[in-house]
């Protein structure tokens, strides 16, 4: 999914990651950091937002040190840098420091285009991180994920996964990784259906719908039934995580926006926007964070990190339901 320009090396003096897809932006940063730490385990990484990069800060971060340590400086939302800081960055591009890799994350629009043009003129390595708005792009992404993981998935399985999960690339990537880790042999449409559609949707997602609306007793009853009939436990934790994430995404969206506009912005169908709006009453930002931590703990437990995965799932369901009523 990445397109590199002047050089393919993540250790190039300058990398620009251009686009608005958070997963791809994070991966672009991770690739540079991992390459730097492979070259020098003591690499110092500075990950900065525009408000943290004041005039003069970049010169301080990139000045020669006594120990000549390797350093990675990441600047997020570079299109939002102040005019004075942009001048500092452009001056640095004219004379980059040795052993330092600068990574600029830029949305790619008209805002801050002068900095983007200067970086390209300086010979930056460029990684494209566009929002994937077309179903064909998401399908290609899933296929590439399985190839990267060293697994083979049928075209029907890839399509079924996109149909079941939707447009959230993080959730698609997580699902690919989960299937690659949990399933032996070929990954086909039947495997995807077992985890994410059909029977799983009638149980794991029912558990999630009950939990995110605070109905702990009903959610626990449905969870125990799902476990009793052999539902894959990772599929249930996935449903819980999806439910909580949807609430977090909608809670941070502009108030009063139309369902159709939010559907395009958040990658959810309009009917799901309306349902999540009803579910999110009673939730707070702290509640979303606490619920996601609980689900992450349960996910680790069901994948081999806990002695009693079923109990871990029950704890997560209770935590999610409690968070739904914390306000």
Short mmCIF file of C-alpha atoms in Angstrom, two decimals:
data_model
loop_
_atom_site.label_atom_id
_atom_site.label_comp_id
_atom_site.label_asym_id
_atom_site.label_seq_id
_atom_site.Cartn_x
_atom_site.Cartn_y
_atom_site.Cartn_z
CA UNK A 1 0.00 0.00 0.00
CA UNK A 2 3.03 2.27 0.33
CA UNK A 3 4.69 4.14 -2.51
CA UNK A 4 8.28 5.20 -1.97
CA UNK A 5 10.06 7.84 -4.03
CA UNK A 6 13.71 8.87 -4.01
CA UNK A 7 14.94 5.99 -1.86
CA UNK A 8 13.40 2.84 -0.47
CA UNK A 9 15.45 2.90 2.72
CA UNK A 10 13.52 3.69 5.92
CA UNK A 11 16.79 5.20 7.18
CA UNK A 12 16.71 7.95 4.56
CA UNK A 13 17.35 11.34 6.18
CA UNK A 14 13.76 12.41 5.49
CA UNK A 15 10.53 10.46 5.14
CA UNK A 16 7.17 12.04 4.43
CA UNK A 17 4.03 9.99 5.07
CA UNK A 18 1.20 11.63 3.15
CA UNK A 19 -2.49 10.97 3.68
CA UNK A 20 -5.18 10.63 6.30
CA UNK A 21 -5.32 6.89 6.99
CA UNK A 22 -4.17 6.59 10.60
CA UNK A 23 -3.20 2.92 10.39
CA UNK A 24 -0.93 3.50 7.40
CA UNK A 25 0.59 6.62 8.98
CA UNK A 26 1.38 4.69 12.16
CA UNK A 27 2.90 1.88 10.12
CA UNK A 28 5.08 4.33 8.22
CA UNK A 29 6.44 5.63 11.53
CA UNK A 30 6.91 2.13 12.92
CA UNK A 31 8.86 1.03 9.85
CA UNK A 32 11.36 3.87 10.29
CA UNK A 33 11.69 3.35 14.05
CA UNK A 34 12.21 -0.41 13.68
CA UNK A 35 14.88 0.11 11.01
CA UNK A 36 16.67 2.69 13.15
CA UNK A 37 16.64 0.46 16.22
CA UNK A 38 17.85 -2.47 14.15
CA UNK A 39 20.85 -0.32 13.22
CA UNK A 40 21.26 1.05 16.75
CA UNK A 41 19.27 -0.39 19.64
CA UNK A 42 19.78 2.84 21.61
CA UNK A 43 18.08 5.03 19.01
CA UNK A 44 16.29 7.97 20.62
CA UNK A 45 12.75 8.47 19.26
CA UNK A 46 10.92 11.77 19.62
CA UNK A 47 7.26 11.74 18.57
CA UNK A 48 5.92 15.29 18.43
CA UNK A 49 2.65 17.10 17.72
CA UNK A 50 2.64 20.62 16.23
CA UNK A 51 2.08 22.28 19.60
CA UNK A 52 5.20 20.55 20.96
CA UNK A 53 7.38 21.71 18.07
CA UNK A 54 7.90 25.37 18.79
CA UNK A 55 10.35 27.63 16.93
CA UNK A 56 13.85 26.50 17.83
CA UNK A 57 12.77 23.05 19.06
CA UNK A 58 13.85 21.23 15.91
CA UNK A 59 17.31 22.83 15.98
CA UNK A 60 17.68 21.71 19.59
CA UNK A 61 16.56 18.15 18.82
CA UNK A 62 18.86 17.81 15.80
CA UNK A 63 21.97 19.48 17.22
CA UNK A 64 25.05 17.21 17.41
CA UNK A 65 25.35 15.28 20.68
CA UNK A 66 28.47 14.22 22.54
CA UNK A 67 27.75 10.55 21.89
CA UNK A 68 26.62 10.91 18.23
CA UNK A 69 23.49 8.87 18.97
CA UNK A 70 21.03 7.90 16.25
CA UNK A 71 17.74 9.73 16.54
CA UNK A 72 14.31 9.58 14.90
CA UNK A 73 12.21 12.75 15.06
CA UNK A 74 8.55 12.27 14.13
CA UNK A 75 6.36 15.29 13.46
CA UNK A 76 2.64 14.51 13.28
CA UNK A 77 0.09 16.71 11.50
CA UNK A 78 2.89 18.67 9.87
CA UNK A 79 0.31 20.67 7.91
CA UNK A 80 -0.63 22.36 11.20
CA UNK A 81 2.85 23.66 12.07
CA UNK A 82 3.17 27.39 12.71
CA UNK A 83 4.78 29.57 10.05
CA UNK A 84 7.91 30.10 12.17
CA UNK A 85 8.32 26.37 12.76
CA UNK A 86 7.85 25.65 9.06
CA UNK A 87 10.79 28.01 8.42
CA UNK A 88 12.87 25.97 10.89
CA UNK A 89 11.95 22.71 9.15
CA UNK A 90 12.74 24.10 5.69
CA UNK A 91 16.10 25.36 6.94
CA UNK A 92 16.83 21.91 8.36
CA UNK A 93 16.00 20.28 5.02
CA UNK A 94 18.78 22.28 3.42
CA UNK A 95 21.35 20.78 5.81
CA UNK A 96 20.07 17.58 7.47
CA UNK A 97 22.08 16.19 10.37
CA UNK A 98 23.86 12.84 10.24
CA UNK A 99 22.44 9.94 12.21
CA UNK A 100 19.05 11.68 12.36
CA UNK A 101 15.92 10.61 10.50
CA UNK A 102 13.11 13.14 10.25
CA UNK A 103 9.60 11.80 9.62
CA UNK A 104 6.89 14.27 8.62
CA UNK A 105 3.25 13.11 8.69
CA UNK A 106 1.16 15.34 6.42
CA UNK A 107 -2.53 15.13 5.53
CA UNK A 108 -1.74 15.91 1.91
CA UNK A 109 -4.22 18.71 1.28
CA UNK A 110 -3.70 22.34 0.40
CA UNK A 111 -2.94 23.32 3.99
CA UNK A 112 0.80 23.30 4.59
CA UNK A 113 1.49 22.41 0.95
CA UNK A 114 4.61 24.60 0.90
CA UNK A 115 6.29 22.36 3.47
CA UNK A 116 5.28 19.25 1.56
CA UNK A 117 6.67 20.66 -1.68
CA UNK A 118 9.94 21.59 0.07
CA UNK A 119 10.29 18.08 1.46
CA UNK A 120 9.75 16.54 -1.96
CA UNK A 121 12.25 18.93 -3.51
CA UNK A 122 14.75 17.87 -0.86
CA UNK A 123 14.45 14.26 -2.10
CA UNK A 124 12.31 12.86 0.68
CA UNK A 125 11.31 9.24 0.75
CA UNK A 126 7.52 9.33 0.37
CA UNK A 127 4.97 6.86 1.72
CA UNK A 128 1.37 7.18 0.53
CA UNK A 129 -1.22 6.72 3.29
CA UNK A 130 -4.55 7.56 1.59
CA UNK A 131 -7.98 6.98 3.02
CA UNK A 132 -9.43 3.88 1.39
CA UNK A 133 -12.90 4.89 0.34
CA UNK A 134 -13.47 2.29 -2.38
CA UNK A 135 -14.45 -1.31 -1.57
CA UNK A 136 -11.89 -2.55 -4.13
CA UNK A 137 -9.11 -0.75 -2.23
CA UNK A 138 -10.13 -2.36 1.05
CA UNK A 139 -10.29 -5.75 -0.62
CA UNK A 140 -6.77 -5.25 -1.99
CA UNK A 141 -5.65 -4.20 1.50
CA UNK A 142 -6.99 -7.44 3.04
CA UNK A 143 -5.28 -9.55 0.39
CA UNK A 144 -1.99 -7.77 1.03
CA UNK A 145 -2.37 -8.22 4.80
CA UNK A 146 -2.66 -11.98 4.42
CA UNK A 147 0.33 -12.04 2.05
CA UNK A 148 2.38 -10.02 4.53
CA UNK A 149 1.40 -12.46 7.28
CA UNK A 150 2.53 -15.35 5.10
CA UNK A 151 -0.94 -16.82 4.81
CA UNK A 152 -3.15 -17.71 1.89
CA UNK A 153 -6.79 -16.62 1.86
CA UNK A 154 -9.28 -17.31 -0.89
CA UNK A 155 -10.81 -14.36 -2.78
CA UNK A 156 -14.17 -15.33 -1.29
CA UNK A 157 -12.70 -15.19 2.23
CA UNK A 158 -11.23 -11.73 1.64
CA UNK A 159 -14.54 -10.44 0.32
CA UNK A 160 -16.45 -11.99 3.21
CA UNK A 161 -14.13 -10.31 5.70
CA UNK A 162 -14.62 -6.89 4.10
CA UNK A 163 -18.39 -7.43 4.01
CA UNK A 164 -18.49 -8.45 7.67
CA UNK A 165 -16.23 -5.74 9.10
CA UNK A 166 -16.59 -2.74 6.82
CA UNK A 167 -14.20 0.09 6.12
CA UNK A 168 -12.19 0.41 9.35
CA UNK A 169 -8.63 -0.57 8.33
CA UNK A 170 -7.49 -1.18 11.90
CA UNK A 171 -10.30 -3.66 12.44
CA UNK A 172 -9.63 -5.30 9.08
CA UNK A 173 -5.92 -5.63 9.91
CA UNK A 174 -6.75 -6.97 13.37
CA UNK A 175 -9.12 -9.53 11.90
CA UNK A 176 -6.51 -10.69 9.36
CA UNK A 177 -3.94 -11.08 12.13
CA UNK A 178 -6.42 -12.92 14.32
CA UNK A 179 -7.36 -15.40 11.59
CA UNK A 180 -3.71 -15.93 10.66
CA UNK A 181 -2.83 -16.67 14.28
CA UNK A 182 -5.84 -18.81 15.16
CA UNK A 183 -6.57 -20.81 12.01
CA UNK A 184 -4.46 -23.63 10.66
CA UNK A 185 -4.63 -24.44 6.99
CA UNK A 186 -6.51 -22.52 4.33
CA UNK A 187 -8.48 -19.42 5.26
CA UNK A 188 -11.68 -19.65 3.28
CA UNK A 189 -15.14 -18.09 3.41
CA UNK A 190 -16.36 -20.76 5.84
CA UNK A 191 -13.64 -19.80 8.33
CA UNK A 192 -14.55 -16.12 8.07
CA UNK A 193 -18.23 -16.93 8.52
CA UNK A 194 -17.43 -18.96 11.63
CA UNK A 195 -15.63 -16.01 13.21
CA UNK A 196 -17.43 -12.92 11.95
CA UNK A 197 -20.77 -13.60 10.32
CA UNK A 198 -23.80 -15.82 10.55
CA UNK A 199 -23.81 -17.65 13.87
CA UNK A 200 -21.07 -15.42 15.33
CA UNK A 201 -23.02 -12.30 14.46
CA UNK A 202 -26.08 -13.72 16.20
CA UNK A 203 -24.13 -14.31 19.41
CA UNK A 204 -20.91 -12.35 19.81
CA UNK A 205 -22.46 -9.16 18.45
CA UNK A 206 -25.57 -9.70 20.53
CA UNK A 207 -23.34 -9.91 23.59
CA UNK A 208 -21.69 -6.65 22.55
CA UNK A 209 -24.98 -4.87 21.86
CA UNK A 210 -26.27 -5.78 25.30
CA UNK A 211 -23.03 -4.90 27.07
CA UNK A 212 -22.58 -1.45 25.49
CA UNK A 213 -26.10 -0.50 26.59
CA UNK A 214 -25.34 -1.44 30.18
CA UNK A 215 -27.44 -4.62 30.37
CA UNK A 216 -24.85 -6.71 32.18
CA UNK A 217 -27.09 -9.58 33.30
CA UNK A 218 -28.54 -10.12 29.82
CA UNK A 219 -25.10 -9.83 28.21
CA UNK A 220 -23.65 -12.43 30.60
CA UNK A 221 -26.53 -14.79 29.87
CA UNK A 222 -25.97 -14.42 26.12
CA UNK A 223 -22.21 -14.81 26.56
CA UNK A 224 -22.60 -18.10 28.46
CA UNK A 225 -24.95 -19.40 25.80
CA UNK A 226 -22.47 -18.44 23.07
CA UNK A 227 -19.66 -20.25 24.86
CA UNK A 228 -21.85 -23.29 25.43
CA UNK A 229 -22.66 -23.68 21.73
CA UNK A 230 -19.00 -23.34 20.76
CA UNK A 231 -18.66 -19.80 19.52
CA UNK A 232 -14.97 -18.88 18.91
CA UNK A 233 -13.92 -16.76 21.87
CA UNK A 234 -11.74 -14.38 19.77
CA UNK A 235 -14.81 -13.58 17.70
CA UNK A 236 -16.64 -12.49 20.85
CA UNK A 237 -13.82 -10.23 22.01
CA UNK A 238 -13.70 -8.78 18.50
CA UNK A 239 -17.42 -7.99 18.67
CA UNK A 240 -17.00 -6.32 22.07
CA UNK A 241 -14.06 -4.25 20.84
CA UNK A 242 -15.95 -3.23 17.70
CA UNK A 243 -18.94 -2.09 19.74
CA UNK A 244 -16.87 0.04 22.11
CA UNK A 245 -14.73 1.51 19.31
CA UNK A 246 -17.86 2.52 17.38
CA UNK A 247 -19.09 4.43 20.42
CA UNK A 248 -15.72 6.14 20.84
CA UNK A 249 -15.59 7.15 17.16
CA UNK A 250 -19.12 8.56 17.14
CA UNK A 251 -18.62 10.36 20.47
CA UNK A 252 -15.69 12.29 18.99
CA UNK A 253 -17.61 13.24 15.82
CA UNK A 254 -19.18 16.69 15.37
CA UNK A 255 -22.54 17.00 17.11
CA UNK A 256 -25.57 17.52 14.93
CA UNK A 257 -24.01 15.99 11.82
CA UNK A 258 -26.30 13.97 9.58
CA UNK A 259 -26.13 10.18 9.63
CA UNK A 260 -25.14 10.04 5.96
CA UNK A 261 -22.27 12.48 6.45
CA UNK A 262 -21.04 10.63 9.54
CA UNK A 263 -21.31 7.31 7.71
CA UNK A 264 -18.88 8.56 5.06
CA UNK A 265 -16.58 10.14 7.63
CA UNK A 266 -16.45 7.19 10.05
CA UNK A 267 -16.77 4.31 7.61
CA UNK A 268 -20.03 2.98 9.08
CA UNK A 269 -23.35 2.35 7.31
CA UNK A 270 -26.03 4.95 8.18
CA UNK A 271 -28.16 2.42 10.01
CA UNK A 272 -25.24 1.66 12.32
CA UNK A 273 -24.73 5.36 13.04
CA UNK A 274 -28.33 5.58 14.25
CA UNK A 275 -27.96 2.46 16.40
CA UNK A 276 -24.69 3.58 17.97
CA UNK A 277 -26.23 6.97 18.77
CA UNK A 278 -28.79 5.15 20.89
CA UNK A 279 -26.15 2.93 22.49
CA UNK A 280 -23.77 5.73 23.46
CA UNK A 281 -26.06 7.38 26.02
CA UNK A 282 -24.34 7.17 29.38
CA UNK A 283 -20.84 6.73 27.97
CA UNK A 284 -17.90 9.01 28.73
CA UNK A 285 -14.40 9.24 27.27
CA UNK A 286 -12.99 7.60 30.42
CA UNK A 287 -15.58 4.86 30.11
CA UNK A 288 -14.53 4.08 26.53
CA UNK A 289 -10.87 3.89 27.60
CA UNK A 290 -11.64 1.61 30.55
CA UNK A 291 -13.83 -0.66 28.44
CA UNK A 292 -11.20 -0.99 25.70
CA UNK A 293 -8.56 -1.93 28.29
CA UNK A 294 -10.86 -4.59 29.73
CA UNK A 295 -11.57 -6.04 26.29
CA UNK A 296 -7.86 -6.04 25.44
CA UNK A 297 -7.13 -8.00 28.62
CA UNK A 298 -9.84 -10.49 27.71
CA UNK A 299 -8.51 -10.82 24.17
CA UNK A 300 -5.05 -11.66 25.52
CA UNK A 301 -6.59 -14.23 27.86
CA UNK A 302 -8.58 -16.03 25.17
CA UNK A 303 -5.50 -16.20 22.97
CA UNK A 304 -3.49 -18.12 25.54
CA UNK A 305 -2.52 -15.52 28.08
CA UNK A 306 -5.01 -16.52 30.79
CA UNK A 307 -5.88 -19.64 32.76
CA UNK A 308 -9.66 -19.11 32.45
CA UNK A 309 -10.60 -17.39 29.17
CA UNK A 310 -14.34 -17.67 29.81
CA UNK A 311 -14.01 -15.88 33.14
CA UNK A 312 -11.85 -13.21 31.51
CA UNK A 313 -14.62 -12.63 28.96
CA UNK A 314 -17.22 -12.36 31.71
CA UNK A 315 -15.09 -9.73 33.47
CA UNK A 316 -14.81 -7.79 30.22
CA UNK A 317 -18.57 -7.88 29.62
CA UNK A 318 -19.22 -6.58 33.14
CA UNK A 319 -16.60 -3.85 32.69
CA UNK A 320 -18.12 -2.73 29.39
CA UNK A 321 -21.64 -2.68 30.85
CA UNK A 322 -20.42 -0.74 33.88
CA UNK A 323 -18.66 1.80 31.65
CA UNK A 324 -21.92 2.28 29.75
CA UNK A 325 -23.52 3.54 32.94
CA UNK A 326 -20.55 5.39 34.45
CA UNK A 327 -21.75 8.93 33.62
#
